[in-house]
Structure formats: structure tokens, C-alpha cells
Amino acid sequence: MDQTQGAIDQTVAETKAQLEEMARKALERADRDRELAARIQEMTATASSKGQEVVATVNHGGHVTDLRISDQGMALTAEKLSGLILETIRQAGATVGRSVGQAVQESWGVDNPAASQTIASYEIFGTPSDEETRRPSQQKNSGVSAGGQLKWNR
């Protein structure tokens, strides 16, 4: 009977240690996820058209937080200007999406299915062109919140 009780006590102790380890890891993951969410909330990216006619800033959620049009931009036709605005916003969105993707992969790992799903959700903007990825990123944080959610059919 003492051997049976000893085996039961050992099994209980081992199970308790395993559960405590699982709980500790879950708490660590929750802390990392909160930190990741806070980092992502602060992410923005700014892009400029080649001639600097348009400068747009987009936050992590695809909202335009700043849009500036130069005097040269105002001299363009409405069609040309609207195209530049949309392309510049898309570029900023793709850049912020890439930044979010990097942060998610750093936190969750590259082979994590949830990371892949999160990163895929940012592909709404497309991917930066080769020229954009060669340009230094003009990321900044902004507390300004204006504009609407962007939806692209790319």
C-alpha cells in the first residue's frame, strides 16, 4: 500500500510540476503578445511620391493618419493627383505591413501558423516594389488619427 501511495504521490507531483510549467509558459506568451500588440499599435509608415508631390502616412490598421500635397501636386490634373495619392498610400501601407510582419515573426517565429495568418492579413496593400524596398524606410510614430479604413482590390 505504501508503494502504491508513493507512486500516486510521485505522479501527482510530476503532473503538478508539468501544469505549473505550462501555466508559466502561457503567462510568458501572454506578456509577449501584449508587448507585441503595443508595438504594433504604435507602427506607422510614411511614403512619398517620386517628385514629393504627395506624402502619406498610414497606421498599422490601414488608416491614413496624414496626407500632404505639395504645390506641385496641386498643379496636377485631378486624375494624376488621385493616382499619386492612392499609390503613395499603398506604398505606406505595404511598408507598415512589412514592419508588422517582421515584429510578428520576431515574437511568434516564422513557422507559426498564427503569424502567417496575421502577416497575410496585411497583404491587402500588396508588397513594396523593389525600388521601395531599396529606399530607406521613413517610419515614424504618430498620435494623430484621421482618415478611413483602406480597402484595396489588388
Short mmCIF file of C-alpha atoms in Angstrom, two decimals:
data_model
loop_
_atom_site.label_atom_id
_atom_site.label_comp_id
_atom_site.label_asym_id
_atom_site.label_seq_id
_atom_site.Cartn_x
_atom_site.Cartn_y
_atom_site.Cartn_z
CA MET A 1 0.00 0.00 0.00
CA ASP A 2 2.85 2.40 0.80
CA GLN A 3 4.38 1.73 -2.60
CA THR A 4 1.08 2.47 -4.32
CA GLN A 5 0.63 5.66 -2.33
CA GLY A 6 4.22 6.66 -3.10
CA ALA A 7 3.67 6.09 -6.83
CA ILE A 8 0.45 8.11 -6.71
CA ASP A 9 2.18 10.94 -4.82
CA GLN A 10 5.03 10.95 -7.34
CA THR A 11 2.60 11.03 -10.29
CA VAL A 12 0.64 13.86 -8.67
CA ALA A 13 3.85 15.83 -8.04
CA GLU A 14 5.04 15.30 -11.63
CA THR A 15 1.64 16.30 -13.04
CA LYS A 16 1.54 19.37 -10.80
CA ALA A 17 5.04 20.39 -11.98
CA GLN A 18 4.00 19.94 -15.63
CA LEU A 19 0.86 22.04 -15.13
CA GLU A 20 2.84 24.77 -13.35
CA GLU A 21 5.34 24.82 -16.24
CA MET A 22 2.50 25.05 -18.78
CA ALA A 23 0.94 27.92 -16.82
CA ARG A 24 4.28 29.73 -16.62
CA LYS A 25 4.79 29.41 -20.38
CA ALA A 26 1.24 30.60 -21.06
CA LEU A 27 1.83 33.69 -18.90
CA GLU A 28 5.11 34.39 -20.72
CA ARG A 29 3.35 34.10 -24.10
CA ALA A 30 0.59 36.43 -22.90
CA ASP A 31 3.17 39.00 -21.82
CA ARG A 32 4.96 38.75 -25.18
CA ASP A 33 1.66 39.10 -27.03
CA ARG A 34 0.72 42.21 -25.03
CA GLU A 35 4.12 43.73 -25.81
CA LEU A 36 3.72 42.84 -29.49
CA ALA A 37 0.24 44.37 -29.61
CA ALA A 38 1.54 47.59 -28.04
CA ARG A 39 4.41 47.75 -30.57
CA ILE A 40 2.05 47.18 -33.49
CA GLN A 41 -0.39 49.82 -32.23
CA GLU A 42 2.40 52.40 -32.50
CA MET A 43 3.52 51.45 -36.01
CA THR A 44 3.09 53.85 -38.88
CA ALA A 45 4.86 54.30 -42.19
CA THR A 46 5.27 57.35 -44.38
CA ALA A 47 5.79 57.24 -48.14
CA SER A 48 6.38 59.96 -50.71
CA SER A 49 5.70 60.07 -54.41
CA LYS A 50 8.85 60.27 -56.55
CA GLY A 51 8.50 64.01 -57.10
CA GLN A 52 7.42 64.65 -53.50
CA GLU A 53 4.01 65.86 -54.71
CA VAL A 54 2.27 63.57 -52.20
CA VAL A 55 3.36 62.38 -48.75
CA ALA A 56 1.11 59.90 -46.92
CA THR A 57 1.30 58.26 -43.51
CA VAL A 58 -0.64 55.09 -42.72
CA ASN A 59 -1.00 53.39 -39.33
CA HIS A 60 -0.96 49.66 -38.55
CA GLY A 61 -4.68 49.37 -39.23
CA GLY A 62 -4.56 50.89 -42.70
CA HIS A 63 -5.89 54.27 -41.65
CA VAL A 64 -4.41 57.34 -43.28
CA THR A 65 -3.14 59.48 -40.43
CA ASP A 66 -1.51 62.20 -42.54
CA LEU A 67 -1.73 63.27 -46.17
CA ARG A 68 0.21 66.19 -47.58
CA ILE A 69 0.02 67.54 -51.11
CA SER A 70 2.65 69.99 -52.30
CA ASP A 71 2.03 72.98 -54.53
CA GLN A 72 3.41 70.89 -57.42
CA GLY A 73 0.84 68.23 -56.58
CA MET A 74 -1.98 70.77 -56.64
CA ALA A 75 -0.92 71.75 -60.16
CA LEU A 76 -1.50 68.19 -61.44
CA THR A 77 -4.70 67.06 -63.09
CA ALA A 78 -7.26 65.51 -60.75
CA GLU A 79 -6.71 62.11 -62.36
CA LYS A 80 -2.92 62.25 -61.99
CA LEU A 81 -3.13 63.55 -58.41
CA SER A 82 -5.66 60.95 -57.30
CA GLY A 83 -3.48 58.21 -58.79
CA LEU A 84 -0.42 59.53 -56.95
CA ILE A 85 -2.36 59.73 -53.70
CA LEU A 86 -3.60 56.15 -53.97
CA GLU A 87 -0.20 54.76 -54.95
CA THR A 88 1.56 56.66 -52.15
CA ILE A 89 -0.95 55.40 -49.58
CA ARG A 90 -0.50 51.85 -50.92
CA GLN A 91 3.28 52.18 -50.58
CA ALA A 92 2.99 53.37 -46.98
CA GLY A 93 0.52 50.57 -46.21
CA ALA A 94 2.81 47.94 -47.69
CA THR A 95 5.72 49.29 -45.65
CA VAL A 96 3.79 49.26 -42.37
CA GLY A 97 2.54 45.77 -43.22
CA ARG A 98 6.12 44.61 -43.69
CA SER A 99 7.06 46.13 -40.32
CA VAL A 100 4.15 44.38 -38.61
CA GLY A 101 5.17 41.13 -40.28
CA GLN A 102 8.73 41.44 -39.02
CA ALA A 103 7.54 42.16 -35.48
CA VAL A 104 5.12 39.22 -35.54
CA GLN A 105 7.78 36.84 -36.84
CA GLU A 106 10.25 38.02 -34.20
CA SER A 107 7.70 37.41 -31.46
CA TRP A 108 5.94 34.24 -32.68
CA GLY A 109 8.51 32.69 -35.02
CA VAL A 110 8.47 32.23 -38.77
CA ASP A 111 6.83 28.79 -38.70
CA ASN A 112 3.88 29.80 -36.52
CA PRO A 113 0.53 29.43 -38.37
CA ALA A 114 -0.98 32.36 -36.45
CA ALA A 115 1.95 34.54 -37.52
CA SER A 116 1.41 33.55 -41.15
CA GLN A 117 -2.29 34.39 -40.88
CA THR A 118 -1.59 37.78 -39.31
CA ILE A 119 1.02 38.64 -41.92
CA ALA A 120 -1.30 37.58 -44.74
CA SER A 121 -3.95 40.00 -43.47
CA TYR A 122 -1.54 42.88 -44.20
CA GLU A 123 -1.14 41.85 -47.85
CA ILE A 124 -4.23 43.94 -48.58
CA PHE A 125 -1.82 46.71 -49.60
CA GLY A 126 0.30 44.49 -51.82
CA THR A 127 4.02 44.25 -51.38
CA PRO A 128 6.51 47.08 -51.76
CA SER A 129 8.17 47.24 -55.15
CA ASP A 130 11.90 46.52 -55.48
CA GLU A 131 12.51 50.27 -55.60
CA GLU A 132 10.56 50.79 -52.37
CA THR A 133 12.48 48.10 -50.53
CA ARG A 134 15.78 49.67 -51.61
CA ARG A 135 14.69 53.07 -50.29
CA PRO A 136 15.28 53.66 -46.57
CA SER A 137 12.04 53.30 -44.63
CA GLN A 138 10.50 56.54 -43.41
CA GLN A 139 8.67 55.07 -40.46
CA LYS A 140 7.55 57.18 -37.56
CA ASN A 141 5.07 57.11 -34.74
CA SER A 142 2.11 59.43 -34.80
CA GLY A 143 -0.64 60.08 -32.30
CA VAL A 144 -2.83 61.67 -34.98
CA SER A 145 -5.82 59.62 -36.07
CA ALA A 146 -7.74 60.76 -39.11
CA GLY A 147 -8.99 59.17 -42.29
CA GLY A 148 -10.74 55.91 -43.01
CA GLN A 149 -10.01 52.23 -43.43
CA LEU A 150 -8.37 51.44 -46.74
CA LYS A 151 -9.53 48.54 -48.88
CA TRP A 152 -7.63 47.53 -51.99
CA ASN A 153 -8.55 45.17 -54.73
CA ARG A 154 -5.02 44.08 -55.57
#
